[in-house]
Amino acid sequence: MSSDKPYRPNVGIALFNSFGRVLIGHRIKDDGPEIVLPGLEWQMPQGGIDAGEDPRQAVMRELWEETGAVSADYLGETDWMTYEFPAYDGPASHRLAKFRGQRQKWFALRFTGRDEEIDPLTPRNGQPAEFDQWRWERLDRVADLVVPFRRDVYRAVAIRFAEFAG
C-alpha cells in the first residue's frame, strides 16, 4: 500500500451480551481492499465515520445499520488504532481504494435488548447488508476468526475490553 494514502476514520463495535460474549457477523462478500479469506469471514461490526460525525454517534449508527440493534449501553472505548489493507489491484474507483487502511476507535457496548432485535440481513440507510449470519462468541476467540490483517487490532481490543467479557 502506498504510504501517502490516508487512513479511513472508522469505529469498531464490541457488543457484549449479558453472558459477556460479543456479537460477530459472517461477511457476505469481499469488499475491495477488505479482502475476506475462506474460513475467516467473521468479524465484529465496524464502519466509517461520516464527515463531521462524532465517533460515539457513528458507533450507534453503524450498530443499527449493520445489525438492527439499538438497545445498547456504553461501557468503554479504546484509543485510536490502525491497520493496513492488503495490496489491492482492483478498480481505483472503489470507495476504499483511496485509503491505506483504517484508523479505528473501538467501543464496548452492553446489549440490553433481546436477540430477536438483531437482524443483519435488512438493508438500512441505503447500505447493503454486510453479514448473512451472526452469533455470540467469546472475545478472546474472535481474533482467530478474522482476516490476518485485522488480528493485531482484535487482540488489542480483547485485552482492553477483557473486563466486560464472560
PDB file of C-alpha atoms in Angstrom:
ATOM      1  CA  MET A   1       0.000   0.000   0.000  1.00  0.00           C
ATOM      2  CA  SER A   2       1.127   3.489  -0.730  1.00  0.00           C
ATOM      3  CA  SER A   3       2.060   5.266   2.463  1.00  0.00           C
ATOM      4  CA  ASP A   4       0.828   8.610   1.088  1.00  0.00           C
ATOM      5  CA  LYS A   5      -2.774   7.427   1.284  1.00  0.00           C
ATOM      6  CA  PRO A   6      -4.693   8.379   4.429  1.00  0.00           C
ATOM      7  CA  TYR A   7      -6.347   6.032   6.887  1.00  0.00           C
ATOM      8  CA  ARG A   8     -10.132   5.868   6.774  1.00  0.00           C
ATOM      9  CA  PRO A   9     -11.741   7.030  10.064  1.00  0.00           C
ATOM     10  CA  ASN A  10     -13.701   4.105  11.447  1.00  0.00           C
ATOM     11  CA  VAL A  11     -15.441   2.767  14.541  1.00  0.00           C
ATOM     12  CA  GLY A  12     -15.438  -0.830  15.738  1.00  0.00           C
ATOM     13  CA  ILE A  13     -18.102  -2.354  17.965  1.00  0.00           C
ATOM     14  CA  ALA A  14     -17.666  -4.966  20.687  1.00  0.00           C
ATOM     15  CA  LEU A  15     -21.319  -5.577  21.573  1.00  0.00           C
ATOM     16  CA  PHE A  16     -21.440  -7.707  24.729  1.00  0.00           C
ATOM     17  CA  ASN A  17     -24.454  -9.750  25.773  1.00  0.00           C
ATOM     18  CA  SER A  18     -25.341 -10.455  29.408  1.00  0.00           C
ATOM     19  CA  PHE A  19     -23.017 -13.505  29.371  1.00  0.00           C
ATOM     20  CA  GLY A  20     -20.022 -11.449  28.242  1.00  0.00           C
ATOM     21  CA  ARG A  21     -19.959 -12.784  24.681  1.00  0.00           C
ATOM     22  CA  VAL A  22     -19.558 -10.437  21.714  1.00  0.00           C
ATOM     23  CA  LEU A  23     -21.624 -10.262  18.565  1.00  0.00           C
ATOM     24  CA  ILE A  24     -19.806 -11.322  15.402  1.00  0.00           C
ATOM     25  CA  GLY A  25     -21.133 -11.335  11.869  1.00  0.00           C
ATOM     26  CA  HIS A  26     -20.323 -13.550   8.897  1.00  0.00           C
ATOM     27  CA  ARG A  27     -19.374 -11.317   5.961  1.00  0.00           C
ATOM     28  CA  ILE A  28     -21.359 -11.906   2.808  1.00  0.00           C
ATOM     29  CA  LYS A  29     -18.635 -10.996   0.322  1.00  0.00           C
ATOM     30  CA  ASP A  30     -15.276  -9.408  -0.316  1.00  0.00           C
ATOM     31  CA  ASP A  31     -15.368  -5.638  -0.311  1.00  0.00           C
ATOM     32  CA  GLY A  32     -12.465  -4.349  -2.360  1.00  0.00           C
ATOM     33  CA  PRO A  33      -9.368  -3.861  -0.187  1.00  0.00           C
ATOM     34  CA  GLU A  34     -11.144  -5.531   2.733  1.00  0.00           C
ATOM     35  CA  ILE A  35     -10.476  -8.979   1.357  1.00  0.00           C
ATOM     36  CA  VAL A  36     -12.195 -11.906   3.033  1.00  0.00           C
ATOM     37  CA  LEU A  37     -10.356 -15.227   3.106  1.00  0.00           C
ATOM     38  CA  PRO A  38     -12.073 -18.629   3.184  1.00  0.00           C
ATOM     39  CA  GLY A  39     -12.742 -19.675   6.761  1.00  0.00           C
ATOM     40  CA  LEU A  40     -12.021 -16.157   8.063  1.00  0.00           C
ATOM     41  CA  GLU A  41     -15.286 -14.417   7.192  1.00  0.00           C
ATOM     42  CA  TRP A  42     -16.263 -13.427  10.744  1.00  0.00           C
ATOM     43  CA  GLN A  43     -15.790 -10.022  12.349  1.00  0.00           C
ATOM     44  CA  MET A  44     -17.312  -7.622  14.827  1.00  0.00           C
ATOM     45  CA  PRO A  45     -19.376  -4.785  13.321  1.00  0.00           C
ATOM     46  CA  GLN A  46     -17.428  -1.757  12.174  1.00  0.00           C
ATOM     47  CA  GLY A  47     -17.887   1.143   9.815  1.00  0.00           C
ATOM     48  CA  GLY A  48     -16.769   4.514   8.594  1.00  0.00           C
ATOM     49  CA  ILE A  49     -17.209   7.782  10.432  1.00  0.00           C
ATOM     50  CA  ASP A  50     -19.012  10.326   8.276  1.00  0.00           C
ATOM     51  CA  ALA A  51     -17.516  13.811   7.829  1.00  0.00           C
ATOM     52  CA  GLY A  52     -18.224  15.872  10.940  1.00  0.00           C
ATOM     53  CA  GLU A  53     -19.715  12.888  12.798  1.00  0.00           C
ATOM     54  CA  ASP A  54     -18.741  12.236  16.410  1.00  0.00           C
ATOM     55  CA  PRO A  55     -17.378   8.685  16.921  1.00  0.00           C
ATOM     56  CA  ARG A  56     -19.991   7.996  19.633  1.00  0.00           C
ATOM     57  CA  GLN A  57     -22.750   8.879  17.170  1.00  0.00           C
ATOM     58  CA  ALA A  58     -21.056   6.818  14.455  1.00  0.00           C
ATOM     59  CA  VAL A  59     -20.874   3.730  16.648  1.00  0.00           C
ATOM     60  CA  MET A  60     -24.622   3.742  17.316  1.00  0.00           C
ATOM     61  CA  ARG A  61     -25.429   4.419  13.653  1.00  0.00           C
ATOM     62  CA  GLU A  62     -23.126   1.628  12.469  1.00  0.00           C
ATOM     63  CA  LEU A  63     -24.502  -0.784  15.070  1.00  0.00           C
ATOM     64  CA  TRP A  64     -28.021  -0.139  13.779  1.00  0.00           C
ATOM     65  CA  GLU A  65     -27.040  -0.201  10.087  1.00  0.00           C
ATOM     66  CA  GLU A  66     -25.157  -3.495  10.332  1.00  0.00           C
ATOM     67  CA  THR A  67     -27.213  -5.387  12.937  1.00  0.00           C
ATOM     68  CA  GLY A  68     -30.531  -3.617  13.501  1.00  0.00           C
ATOM     69  CA  ALA A  69     -29.715  -3.392  17.216  1.00  0.00           C
ATOM     70  CA  VAL A  70     -30.460  -0.144  19.041  1.00  0.00           C
ATOM     71  CA  SER A  71     -30.602  -1.373  22.650  1.00  0.00           C
ATOM     72  CA  ALA A  72     -27.055  -0.833  23.879  1.00  0.00           C
ATOM     73  CA  ASP A  73     -25.317   0.990  26.703  1.00  0.00           C
ATOM     74  CA  TYR A  74     -21.831   2.486  26.549  1.00  0.00           C
ATOM     75  CA  LEU A  75     -19.157   0.607  28.541  1.00  0.00           C
ATOM     76  CA  GLY A  76     -15.845   1.997  27.292  1.00  0.00           C
ATOM     77  CA  GLU A  77     -13.635   2.783  24.329  1.00  0.00           C
ATOM     78  CA  THR A  78     -10.085   2.360  23.084  1.00  0.00           C
ATOM     79  CA  ASP A  79      -7.571   4.879  21.866  1.00  0.00           C
ATOM     80  CA  TRP A  80      -7.190   5.138  18.090  1.00  0.00           C
ATOM     81  CA  MET A  81      -5.639   2.096  16.396  1.00  0.00           C
ATOM     82  CA  THR A  82      -4.708   1.446  12.774  1.00  0.00           C
ATOM     83  CA  TYR A  83      -4.401  -1.439  10.374  1.00  0.00           C
ATOM     84  CA  GLU A  84      -3.252  -1.589   6.764  1.00  0.00           C
ATOM     85  CA  PHE A  85      -5.282  -3.041   3.926  1.00  0.00           C
ATOM     86  CA  PRO A  86      -3.584  -5.820   1.967  1.00  0.00           C
ATOM     87  CA  ALA A  87      -2.326  -4.989  -1.525  1.00  0.00           C
ATOM     88  CA  TYR A  88      -5.270  -4.114  -3.771  1.00  0.00           C
ATOM     89  CA  ASP A  89      -5.196  -4.144  -7.554  1.00  0.00           C
ATOM     90  CA  GLY A  90      -8.904  -3.618  -8.137  1.00  0.00           C
ATOM     91  CA  PRO A  91     -10.606  -0.553  -9.578  1.00  0.00           C
ATOM     92  CA  ALA A  92      -9.333   2.789  -8.305  1.00  0.00           C
ATOM     93  CA  SER A  93     -12.972   3.888  -8.164  1.00  0.00           C
ATOM     94  CA  HIS A  94     -13.705   1.541  -5.222  1.00  0.00           C
ATOM     95  CA  ARG A  95     -14.727   3.597  -2.184  1.00  0.00           C
ATOM     96  CA  LEU A  96     -11.882   2.124  -0.083  1.00  0.00           C
ATOM     97  CA  ALA A  97      -9.154   2.221  -2.767  1.00  0.00           C
ATOM     98  CA  LYS A  98      -8.064   5.738  -1.779  1.00  0.00           C
ATOM     99  CA  PHE A  99      -7.179   4.590   1.761  1.00  0.00           C
ATOM    100  CA  ARG A 100      -4.102   2.738   3.017  1.00  0.00           C
ATOM    101  CA  GLY A 101      -6.107   1.145   5.835  1.00  0.00           C
ATOM    102  CA  GLN A 102      -8.366   2.104   8.696  1.00  0.00           C
ATOM    103  CA  ARG A 103      -7.906   4.260  11.779  1.00  0.00           C
ATOM    104  CA  GLN A 104     -10.312   2.863  14.334  1.00  0.00           C
ATOM    105  CA  LYS A 105     -11.706   3.698  17.735  1.00  0.00           C
ATOM    106  CA  TRP A 106     -13.362   0.635  19.275  1.00  0.00           C
ATOM    107  CA  PHE A 107     -16.345   0.851  21.607  1.00  0.00           C
ATOM    108  CA  ALA A 108     -17.547  -1.670  24.159  1.00  0.00           C
ATOM    109  CA  LEU A 109     -21.340  -1.687  24.417  1.00  0.00           C
ATOM    110  CA  ARG A 110     -23.661  -3.804  26.561  1.00  0.00           C
ATOM    111  CA  PHE A 111     -26.593  -5.192  24.586  1.00  0.00           C
ATOM    112  CA  THR A 112     -29.763  -4.580  26.607  1.00  0.00           C
ATOM    113  CA  GLY A 113     -32.280  -5.877  24.075  1.00  0.00           C
ATOM    114  CA  ARG A 114     -33.415  -9.326  23.017  1.00  0.00           C
ATOM    115  CA  ASP A 115     -31.717 -11.438  20.359  1.00  0.00           C
ATOM    116  CA  GLU A 116     -34.773 -11.008  18.116  1.00  0.00           C
ATOM    117  CA  GLU A 117     -33.776  -7.351  17.709  1.00  0.00           C
ATOM    118  CA  ILE A 118     -30.660  -8.421  15.786  1.00  0.00           C
ATOM    119  CA  ASP A 119     -31.304  -8.587  12.035  1.00  0.00           C
ATOM    120  CA  PRO A 120     -28.208  -8.151   9.864  1.00  0.00           C
ATOM    121  CA  LEU A 121     -29.985  -9.023   6.602  1.00  0.00           C
ATOM    122  CA  THR A 122     -32.229  -5.953   6.307  1.00  0.00           C
ATOM    123  CA  PRO A 123     -30.510  -3.058   4.460  1.00  0.00           C
ATOM    124  CA  ARG A 124     -30.638   0.248   6.368  1.00  0.00           C
ATOM    125  CA  ASN A 125     -29.769   3.856   5.392  1.00  0.00           C
ATOM    126  CA  GLY A 126     -29.323   2.698   1.804  1.00  0.00           C
ATOM    127  CA  GLN A 127     -26.439   0.444   2.851  1.00  0.00           C
ATOM    128  CA  PRO A 128     -26.419  -3.174   1.657  1.00  0.00           C
ATOM    129  CA  ALA A 129     -26.318  -5.954   4.228  1.00  0.00           C
ATOM    130  CA  GLU A 130     -22.750  -6.911   5.147  1.00  0.00           C
ATOM    131  CA  PHE A 131     -23.499 -10.029   7.186  1.00  0.00           C
ATOM    132  CA  ASP A 132     -25.589 -13.090   6.343  1.00  0.00           C
ATOM    133  CA  GLN A 133     -25.273 -14.714   9.797  1.00  0.00           C
ATOM    134  CA  TRP A 134     -24.426 -13.661  13.315  1.00  0.00           C
ATOM    135  CA  ARG A 135     -23.649 -15.293  16.649  1.00  0.00           C
ATOM    136  CA  TRP A 136     -22.335 -14.585  20.125  1.00  0.00           C
ATOM    137  CA  GLU A 137     -18.662 -15.546  20.602  1.00  0.00           C
ATOM    138  CA  ARG A 138     -16.002 -15.346  23.288  1.00  0.00           C
ATOM    139  CA  LEU A 139     -13.987 -12.161  22.811  1.00  0.00           C
ATOM    140  CA  ASP A 140     -10.670 -13.989  23.224  1.00  0.00           C
ATOM    141  CA  ARG A 141     -11.520 -16.258  20.264  1.00  0.00           C
ATOM    142  CA  VAL A 142     -12.543 -13.628  17.722  1.00  0.00           C
ATOM    143  CA  ALA A 143      -9.015 -12.722  16.523  1.00  0.00           C
ATOM    144  CA  ASP A 144      -8.633 -16.272  15.186  1.00  0.00           C
ATOM    145  CA  LEU A 145     -11.810 -15.887  13.089  1.00  0.00           C
ATOM    146  CA  VAL A 146     -10.863 -12.668  11.261  1.00  0.00           C
ATOM    147  CA  VAL A 147      -8.579 -11.976   8.310  1.00  0.00           C
ATOM    148  CA  PRO A 148      -4.898 -11.758   9.313  1.00  0.00           C
ATOM    149  CA  PHE A 149      -4.519  -8.024   8.623  1.00  0.00           C
ATOM    150  CA  ARG A 150      -7.032  -7.259  11.401  1.00  0.00           C
ATOM    151  CA  ARG A 151      -5.720  -9.672  14.049  1.00  0.00           C
ATOM    152  CA  ASP A 152      -3.403  -7.311  15.938  1.00  0.00           C
ATOM    153  CA  VAL A 153      -6.225  -4.807  16.408  1.00  0.00           C
ATOM    154  CA  TYR A 154      -8.615  -7.564  17.520  1.00  0.00           C
ATOM    155  CA  ARG A 155      -6.076  -8.858  20.042  1.00  0.00           C
ATOM    156  CA  ALA A 156      -5.614  -5.331  21.429  1.00  0.00           C
ATOM    157  CA  VAL A 157      -9.399  -4.916  21.666  1.00  0.00           C
ATOM    158  CA  ALA A 158      -9.671  -8.248  23.514  1.00  0.00           C
ATOM    159  CA  ILE A 159      -7.090  -7.100  26.081  1.00  0.00           C
ATOM    160  CA  ARG A 160      -8.654  -3.657  26.514  1.00  0.00           C
ATOM    161  CA  PHE A 161     -12.204  -4.997  26.908  1.00  0.00           C
ATOM    162  CA  ALA A 162     -11.393  -8.212  28.841  1.00  0.00           C
ATOM    163  CA  GLU A 163     -13.168  -6.811  31.915  1.00  0.00           C
ATOM    164  CA  PHE A 164     -16.509  -6.951  30.047  1.00  0.00           C
ATOM    165  CA  ALA A 165     -16.029 -10.468  28.656  1.00  0.00           C
ATOM    166  CA  GLY A 166     -17.532 -13.574  30.202  1.00  0.00           C
TER     167      GLY A 166
END
